[in-house]
Coordinates of C-alpha atoms and ligand atoms in Angstrom, one line a residue:
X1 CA 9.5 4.8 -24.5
X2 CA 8.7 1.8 -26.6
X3 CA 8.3 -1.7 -24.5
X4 CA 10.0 -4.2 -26.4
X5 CA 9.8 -7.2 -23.6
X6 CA 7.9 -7.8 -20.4
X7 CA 9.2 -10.7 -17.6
X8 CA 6.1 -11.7 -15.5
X9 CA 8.0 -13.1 -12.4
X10 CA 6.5 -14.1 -9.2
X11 CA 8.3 -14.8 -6.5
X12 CA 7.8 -16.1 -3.1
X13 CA 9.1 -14.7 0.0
X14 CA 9.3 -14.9 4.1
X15 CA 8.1 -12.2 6.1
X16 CA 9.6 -11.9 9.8
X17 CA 6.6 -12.6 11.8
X18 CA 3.4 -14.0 10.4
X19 CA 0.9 -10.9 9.5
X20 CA -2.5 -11.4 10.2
X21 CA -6.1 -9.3 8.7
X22 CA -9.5 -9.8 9.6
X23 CA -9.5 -11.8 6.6
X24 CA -5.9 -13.3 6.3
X25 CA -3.1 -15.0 7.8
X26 CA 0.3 -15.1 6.2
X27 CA 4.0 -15.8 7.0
X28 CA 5.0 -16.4 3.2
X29 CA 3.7 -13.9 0.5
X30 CA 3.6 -14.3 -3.4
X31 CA 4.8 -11.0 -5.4
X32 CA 4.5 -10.4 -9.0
X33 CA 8.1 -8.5 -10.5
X34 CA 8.2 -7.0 -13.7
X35 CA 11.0 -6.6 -15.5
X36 CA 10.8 -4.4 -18.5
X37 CA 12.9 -3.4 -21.3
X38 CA 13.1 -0.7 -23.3
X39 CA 16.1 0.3 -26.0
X40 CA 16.9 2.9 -23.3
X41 CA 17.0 0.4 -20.6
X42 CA 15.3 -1.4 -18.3
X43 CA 13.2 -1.2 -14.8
X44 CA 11.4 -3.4 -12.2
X45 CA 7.9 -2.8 -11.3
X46 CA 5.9 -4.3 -8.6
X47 CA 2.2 -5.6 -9.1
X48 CA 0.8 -5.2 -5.4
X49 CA -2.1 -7.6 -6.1
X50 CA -2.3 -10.8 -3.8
X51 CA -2.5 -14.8 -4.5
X52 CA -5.9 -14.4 -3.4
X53 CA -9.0 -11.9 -4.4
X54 CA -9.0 -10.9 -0.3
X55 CA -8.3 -8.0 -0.1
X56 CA -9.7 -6.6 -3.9
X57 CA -10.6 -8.7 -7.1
X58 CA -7.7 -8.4 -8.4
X59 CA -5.3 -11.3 -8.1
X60 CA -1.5 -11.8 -9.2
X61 CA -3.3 -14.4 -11.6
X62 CA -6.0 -11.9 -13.0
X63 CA -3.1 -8.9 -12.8
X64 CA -0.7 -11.8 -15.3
X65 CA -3.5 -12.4 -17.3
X66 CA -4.7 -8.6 -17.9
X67 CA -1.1 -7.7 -18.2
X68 CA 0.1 -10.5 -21.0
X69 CA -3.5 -10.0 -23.2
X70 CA -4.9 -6.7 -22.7
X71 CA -2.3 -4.0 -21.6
X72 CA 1.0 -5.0 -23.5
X73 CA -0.7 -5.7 -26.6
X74 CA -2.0 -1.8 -26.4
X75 CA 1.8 -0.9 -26.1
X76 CA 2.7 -2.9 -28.9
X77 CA 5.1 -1.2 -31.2
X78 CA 4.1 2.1 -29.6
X79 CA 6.2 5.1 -28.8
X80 CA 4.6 6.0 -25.3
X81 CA 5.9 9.7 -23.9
X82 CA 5.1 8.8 -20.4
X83 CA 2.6 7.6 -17.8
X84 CA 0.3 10.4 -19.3
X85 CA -0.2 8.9 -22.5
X86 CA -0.2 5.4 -21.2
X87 CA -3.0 6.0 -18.8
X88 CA -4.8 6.7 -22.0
X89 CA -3.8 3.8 -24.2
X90 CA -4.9 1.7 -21.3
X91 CA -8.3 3.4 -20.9
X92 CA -10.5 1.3 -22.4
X93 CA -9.4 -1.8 -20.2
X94 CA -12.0 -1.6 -17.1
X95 CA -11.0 -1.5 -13.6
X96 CA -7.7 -4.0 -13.3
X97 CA -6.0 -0.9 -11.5
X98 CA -3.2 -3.1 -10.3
X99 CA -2.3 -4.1 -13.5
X100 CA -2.1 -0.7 -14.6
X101 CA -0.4 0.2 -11.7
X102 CA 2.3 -2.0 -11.9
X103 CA 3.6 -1.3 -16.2
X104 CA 2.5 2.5 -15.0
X105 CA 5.3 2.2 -12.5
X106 CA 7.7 1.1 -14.8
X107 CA 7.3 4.0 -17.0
X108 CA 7.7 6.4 -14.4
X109 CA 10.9 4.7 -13.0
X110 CA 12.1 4.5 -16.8
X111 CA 11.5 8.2 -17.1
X112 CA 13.2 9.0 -14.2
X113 CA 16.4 7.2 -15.1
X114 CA 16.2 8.9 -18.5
X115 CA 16.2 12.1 -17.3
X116 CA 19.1 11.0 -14.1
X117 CA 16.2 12.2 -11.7
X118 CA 14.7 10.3 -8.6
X119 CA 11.4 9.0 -8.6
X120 CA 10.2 11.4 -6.1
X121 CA 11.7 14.4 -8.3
X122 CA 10.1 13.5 -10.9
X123 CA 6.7 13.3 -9.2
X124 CA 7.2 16.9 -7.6
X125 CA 7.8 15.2 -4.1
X126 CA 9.4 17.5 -2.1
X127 CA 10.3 15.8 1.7
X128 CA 13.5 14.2 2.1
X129 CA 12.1 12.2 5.0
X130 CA 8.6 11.0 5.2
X131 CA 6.9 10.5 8.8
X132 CA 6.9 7.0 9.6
X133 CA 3.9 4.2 11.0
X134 CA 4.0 0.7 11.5
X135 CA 0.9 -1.5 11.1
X136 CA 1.1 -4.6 12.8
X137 CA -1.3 -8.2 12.5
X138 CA -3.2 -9.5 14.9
X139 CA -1.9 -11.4 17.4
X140 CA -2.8 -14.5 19.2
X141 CA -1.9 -13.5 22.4
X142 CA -2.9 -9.8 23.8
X143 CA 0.9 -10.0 26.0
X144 CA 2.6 -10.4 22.2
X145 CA 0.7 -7.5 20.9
X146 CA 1.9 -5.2 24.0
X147 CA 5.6 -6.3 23.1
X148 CA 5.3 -5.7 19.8
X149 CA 3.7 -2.1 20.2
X150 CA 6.5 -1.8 22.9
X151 CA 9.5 -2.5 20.7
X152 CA 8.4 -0.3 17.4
X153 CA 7.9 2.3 20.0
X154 CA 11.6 2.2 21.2
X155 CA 12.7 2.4 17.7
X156 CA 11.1 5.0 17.3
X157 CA 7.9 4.2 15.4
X158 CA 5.3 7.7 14.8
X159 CA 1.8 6.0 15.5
X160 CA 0.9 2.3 16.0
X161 CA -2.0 0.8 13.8
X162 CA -3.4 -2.5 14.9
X163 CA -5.4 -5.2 12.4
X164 CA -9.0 -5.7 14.9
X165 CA -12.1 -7.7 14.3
X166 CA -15.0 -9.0 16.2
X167 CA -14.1 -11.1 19.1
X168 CA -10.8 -9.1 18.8
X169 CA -11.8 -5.7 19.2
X170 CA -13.2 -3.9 22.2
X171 CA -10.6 -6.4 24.8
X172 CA -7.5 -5.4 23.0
X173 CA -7.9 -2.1 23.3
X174 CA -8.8 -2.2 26.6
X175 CA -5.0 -3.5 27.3
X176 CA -3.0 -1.9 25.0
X177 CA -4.9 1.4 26.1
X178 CA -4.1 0.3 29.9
X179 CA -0.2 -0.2 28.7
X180 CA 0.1 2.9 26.4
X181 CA -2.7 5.7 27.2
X182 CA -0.7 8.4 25.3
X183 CA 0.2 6.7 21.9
X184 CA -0.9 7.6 18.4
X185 CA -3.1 4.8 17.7
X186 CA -5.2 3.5 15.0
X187 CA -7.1 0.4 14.3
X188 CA -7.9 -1.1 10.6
X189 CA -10.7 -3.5 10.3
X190 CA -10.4 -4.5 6.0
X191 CA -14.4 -4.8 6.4
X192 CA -14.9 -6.8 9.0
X193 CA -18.1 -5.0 10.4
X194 CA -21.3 -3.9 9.4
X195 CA -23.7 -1.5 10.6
X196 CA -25.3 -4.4 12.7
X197 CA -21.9 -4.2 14.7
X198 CA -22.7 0.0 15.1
X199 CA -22.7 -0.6 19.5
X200 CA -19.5 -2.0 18.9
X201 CA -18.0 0.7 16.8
X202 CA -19.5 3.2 19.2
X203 CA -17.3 1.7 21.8
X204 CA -14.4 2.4 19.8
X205 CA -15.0 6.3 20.2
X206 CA -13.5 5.8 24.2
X207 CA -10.1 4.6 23.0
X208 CA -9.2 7.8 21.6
X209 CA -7.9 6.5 18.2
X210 CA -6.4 8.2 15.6
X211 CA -9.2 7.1 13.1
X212 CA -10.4 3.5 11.9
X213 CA -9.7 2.3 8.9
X214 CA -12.4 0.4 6.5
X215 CA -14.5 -1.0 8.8
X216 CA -17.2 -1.8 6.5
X217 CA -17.6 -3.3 3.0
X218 CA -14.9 -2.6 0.5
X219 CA -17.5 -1.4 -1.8
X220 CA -19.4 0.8 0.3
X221 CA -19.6 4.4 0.7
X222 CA -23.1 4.9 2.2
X223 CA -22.7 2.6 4.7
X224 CA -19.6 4.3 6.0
X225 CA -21.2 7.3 5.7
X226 CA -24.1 6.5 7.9
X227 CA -21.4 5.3 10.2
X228 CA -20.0 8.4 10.2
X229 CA -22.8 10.2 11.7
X230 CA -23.2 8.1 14.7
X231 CA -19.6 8.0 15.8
X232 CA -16.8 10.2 17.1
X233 CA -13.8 8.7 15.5
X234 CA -12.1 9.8 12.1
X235 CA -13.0 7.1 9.4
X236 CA -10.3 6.4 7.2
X237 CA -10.7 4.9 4.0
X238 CA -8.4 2.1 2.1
X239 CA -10.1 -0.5 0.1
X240 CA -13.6 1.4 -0.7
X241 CA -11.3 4.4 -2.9
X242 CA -10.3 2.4 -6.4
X243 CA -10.4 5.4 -8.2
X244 CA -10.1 9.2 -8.4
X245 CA -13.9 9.0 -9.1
X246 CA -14.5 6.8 -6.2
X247 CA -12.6 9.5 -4.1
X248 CA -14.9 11.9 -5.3
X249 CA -18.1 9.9 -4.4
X250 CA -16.6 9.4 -1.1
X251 CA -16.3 12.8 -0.4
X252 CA -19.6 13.9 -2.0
X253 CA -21.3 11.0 0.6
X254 CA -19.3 12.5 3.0
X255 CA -18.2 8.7 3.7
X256 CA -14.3 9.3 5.2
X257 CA -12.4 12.5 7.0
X258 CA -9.4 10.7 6.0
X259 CA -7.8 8.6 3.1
X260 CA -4.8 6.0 2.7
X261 CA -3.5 6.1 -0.4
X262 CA -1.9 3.4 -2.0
X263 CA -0.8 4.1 -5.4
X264 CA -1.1 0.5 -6.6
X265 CA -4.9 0.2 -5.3
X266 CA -5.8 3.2 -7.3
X267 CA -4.4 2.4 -10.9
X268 CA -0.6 4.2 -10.5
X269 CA 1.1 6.9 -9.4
X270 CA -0.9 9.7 -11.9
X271 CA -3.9 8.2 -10.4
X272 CA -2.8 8.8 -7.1
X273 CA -1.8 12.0 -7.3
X274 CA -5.5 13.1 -8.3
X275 CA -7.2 11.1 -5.4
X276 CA -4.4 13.3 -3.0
X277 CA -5.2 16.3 -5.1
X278 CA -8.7 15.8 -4.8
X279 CA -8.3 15.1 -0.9
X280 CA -5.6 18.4 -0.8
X281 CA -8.4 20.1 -2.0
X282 CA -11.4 18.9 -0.1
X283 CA -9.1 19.3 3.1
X284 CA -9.2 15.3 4.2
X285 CA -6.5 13.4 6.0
X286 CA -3.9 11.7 3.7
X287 CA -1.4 9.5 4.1
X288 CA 0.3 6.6 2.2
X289 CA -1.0 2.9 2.7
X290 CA 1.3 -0.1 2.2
X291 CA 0.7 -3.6 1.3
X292 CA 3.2 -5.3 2.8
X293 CA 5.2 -4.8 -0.7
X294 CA 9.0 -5.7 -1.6
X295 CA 11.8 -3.1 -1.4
X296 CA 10.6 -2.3 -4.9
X297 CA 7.0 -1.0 -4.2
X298 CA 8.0 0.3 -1.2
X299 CA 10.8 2.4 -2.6
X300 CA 7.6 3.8 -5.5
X301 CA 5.7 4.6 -1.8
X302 CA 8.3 6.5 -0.6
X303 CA 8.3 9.0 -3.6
X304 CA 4.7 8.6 -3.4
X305 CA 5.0 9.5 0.5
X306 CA 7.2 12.8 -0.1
X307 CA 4.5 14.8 -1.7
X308 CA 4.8 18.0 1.0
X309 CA 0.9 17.6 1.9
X310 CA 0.8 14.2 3.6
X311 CA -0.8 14.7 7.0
X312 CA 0.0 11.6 8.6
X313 CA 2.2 9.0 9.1
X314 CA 2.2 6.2 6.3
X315 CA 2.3 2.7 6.6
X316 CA 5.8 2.8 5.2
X317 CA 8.0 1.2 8.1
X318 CA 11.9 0.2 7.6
X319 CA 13.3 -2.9 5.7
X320 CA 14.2 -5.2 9.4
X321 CA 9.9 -5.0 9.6
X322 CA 9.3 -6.7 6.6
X323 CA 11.1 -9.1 4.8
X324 CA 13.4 -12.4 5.7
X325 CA 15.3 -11.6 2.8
X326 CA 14.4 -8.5 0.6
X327 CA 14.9 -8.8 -3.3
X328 CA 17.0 -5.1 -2.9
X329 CA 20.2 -5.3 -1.0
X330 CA 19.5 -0.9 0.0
X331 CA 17.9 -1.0 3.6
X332 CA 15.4 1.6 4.7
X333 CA 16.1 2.7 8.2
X334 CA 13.8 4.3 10.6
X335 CA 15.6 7.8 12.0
X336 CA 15.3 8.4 15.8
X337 CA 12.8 10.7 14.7
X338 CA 10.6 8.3 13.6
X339 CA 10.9 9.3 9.8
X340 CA 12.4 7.2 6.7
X341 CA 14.7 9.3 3.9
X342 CA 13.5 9.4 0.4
X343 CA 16.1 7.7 -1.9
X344 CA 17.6 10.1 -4.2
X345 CA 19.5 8.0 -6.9
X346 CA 18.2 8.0 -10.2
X347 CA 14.9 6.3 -10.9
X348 CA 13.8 4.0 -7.9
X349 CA 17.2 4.6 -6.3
X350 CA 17.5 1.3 -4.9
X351 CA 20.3 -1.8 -6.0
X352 CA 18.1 -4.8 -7.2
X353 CA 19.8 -7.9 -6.4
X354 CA 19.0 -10.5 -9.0
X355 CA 20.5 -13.4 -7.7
X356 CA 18.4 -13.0 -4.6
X357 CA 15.2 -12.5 -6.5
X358 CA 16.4 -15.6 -8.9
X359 CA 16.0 -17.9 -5.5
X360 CA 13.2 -16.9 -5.1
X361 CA 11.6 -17.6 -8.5
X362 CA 8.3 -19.4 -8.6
X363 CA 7.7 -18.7 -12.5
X364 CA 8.5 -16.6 -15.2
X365 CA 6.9 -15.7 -18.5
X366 CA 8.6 -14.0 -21.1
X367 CA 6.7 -11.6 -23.4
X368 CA 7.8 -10.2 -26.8
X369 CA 6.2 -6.7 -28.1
Ligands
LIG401 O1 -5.2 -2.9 4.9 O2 -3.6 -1.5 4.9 C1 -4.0 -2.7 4.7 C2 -1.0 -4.9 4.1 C3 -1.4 -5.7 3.1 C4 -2.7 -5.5 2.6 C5 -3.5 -4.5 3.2 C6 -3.0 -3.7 4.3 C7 -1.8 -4.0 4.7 C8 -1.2 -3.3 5.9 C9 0.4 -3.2 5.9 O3 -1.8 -2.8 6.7 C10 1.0 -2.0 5.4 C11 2.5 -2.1 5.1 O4 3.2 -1.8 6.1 O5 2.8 -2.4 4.0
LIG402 MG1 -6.0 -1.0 5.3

């Protein structure tokens, strides 16, 4: 495949409801789109970095930058025979995994169209349906929370993971506990504890949660670790695994029983597949993160999502959770049984709509190879 022009767009768009972190509040999100073209044709990719370094370093600015003066000039008037080789062209470029991420999709999805298979074929995914979680902000008021949780689980929803932090912790469990004493459940804190906070996440073990997710530093494994010896929940990691590598020190610390994935935090979809292989092997929980992307990065997690040995639900919920307006017009729907088919057209599967996306252009940057 040779790369013979990149768009950088971003784009802003409207989520439903306002989504809230430990360390963010949004109701409007910025995306970066690429649109790339090849002689054989063309593909969108989706860079899952942020406006702001929040929730890693990298940034839709940095991911622009990285992308227009270090990774396309690599590519530059080379034949590349797939996200193999490119992983290695890009090598020498440290960290910037959503960069990488984001033209590694693109080659995948271009593959995939060339050879008229689906993007999960042509990863060796093998579900058709892939168990489905929803992940929802924190709220203002504990009564909105219990009507949120309420209405995913009518439609049908397979676990309920809640955004917590201090002040915002202990008291909403209590009630939504008191409302739903039988529910999967999960909390993520996007490291918004320490080990000065350990009474606190001892508390946590009488909620019986499915597992907490980064509740310390996004950079560290010991801490979490330690953590791990003193309580009785399942700590799941997000933001602290960059990397195979970093999968592999987390295991060796013994740092997580369980990992989200996301393929764009970890450098692509090759990368991804040796931090689940690595998991697979080392028998840890898996399952497939989100963040919070368009119908194009989600439709790249869904392949992602159908690899058989996913253990539990992903934060991969249907369209009506997500977006105003979506840039694809193809509309992921949650099945009564709480799961979410795999598309199965060629390449991502999913109809772009341009003339949505064009409204909601904030910049474009054209760039010649
Ligand atoms: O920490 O998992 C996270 C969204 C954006 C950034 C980080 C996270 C999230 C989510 C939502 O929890 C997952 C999704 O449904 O896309
Ligand atoms: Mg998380």
């Amino acid at each position: 495949m040779k790369v013979e022009r990149v768009d950088l767009i971003v784009v802003r768009m409207s989520l439903v409801s306002p989504f809230e972190t430990s360390n963010t509040r949004h109701s409007e999100l910025e995306k970066l789109i690429l649109k790339v073209y090849t002689p054989d044709g063309t593909a969108y990719s989706e860079c899952v970095a942020g406006s702001l370094p929040l929730y890693s370093p990298e940034t839709i600015g940095t991911s622009k930058d990285i992308l227009r003066n270090n990774i396309l000039p690599l590519l530059k008037g080379k034949d590349i025979r797939g996200p193999d080789e490119y992983l290695k062209v890009v090598a020498p470029i440290k960290g910037h995994p959503m960069a990488k991420a984001a033209m590694e999709n693109a080659l995948w999805i271009l593959q995939a169209i060339k050879d008229g298979e689906s993007l999960a074929m042509k990863i060796g995914g093998e579900k058709k349906s892939i168990a489905s979680g929803v992940s929802i902000g924190i709220q203002e008021h504990t009564e909105e929370l219990i009507e949120m949780i309420d209405s995913y689980l009518d439609k049908g929803y397979q676990r309920i993971k809640i955004k917590i932090k201090p002040e915002n912790d202990i008291r909403v469990l209590e009630e939504v506990r008191k409302h739903f004493p039988h529910i999967s459940l999960m909390v993520d804190a996007n490291n918004a504890y320490s080990l000065l906070d350990i009474a606190i996440l001892k508390v946590m073990d009488n909620y019986d949660l499915l597992m907490i997710e980064q509740p310390l530093a996004y950079d560290d494994l010991v801490d979490h670790a330690t953590l791990g010896t003193q309580v009785k929940t399942p700590i799941c990691l997000d933001e602290s695994i960059a990397s195979p590598s970093s999968a592999r020190s987390a295991i060796a610390l013994n740092a997580c029983q369980i990992i989200n994935i996301k393929q764009g935090r970890v450098g692509g979809l090759l990368e991804a597949k040796k931090v689940y292989d690595i998991a697979v092997r080392f028998n840890k929980g898996i399952w497939c993160g989100g963040m919070l992307e368009t119908g194009i990065g989600r439709a790249v997690n869904l392949a992602f999502a159908s690899l058989q040995d996913f253990n539990y639900p992903s934060d991969i919920s249907a369209s009506a959770r997500y977006w105003e307006r979506d840039i694809i017009d193809t509309e992921f729907m949650l099945n009564t049984d709480g799961t979410i088919d795999v598309p199965t057209g060629p390449g991502l599967g999913v109809e772009i709509n341009e003339k949505i996306l064009n409204r909601f252009v904030l910049g474009r940057e054209t760039i010649l190879l």
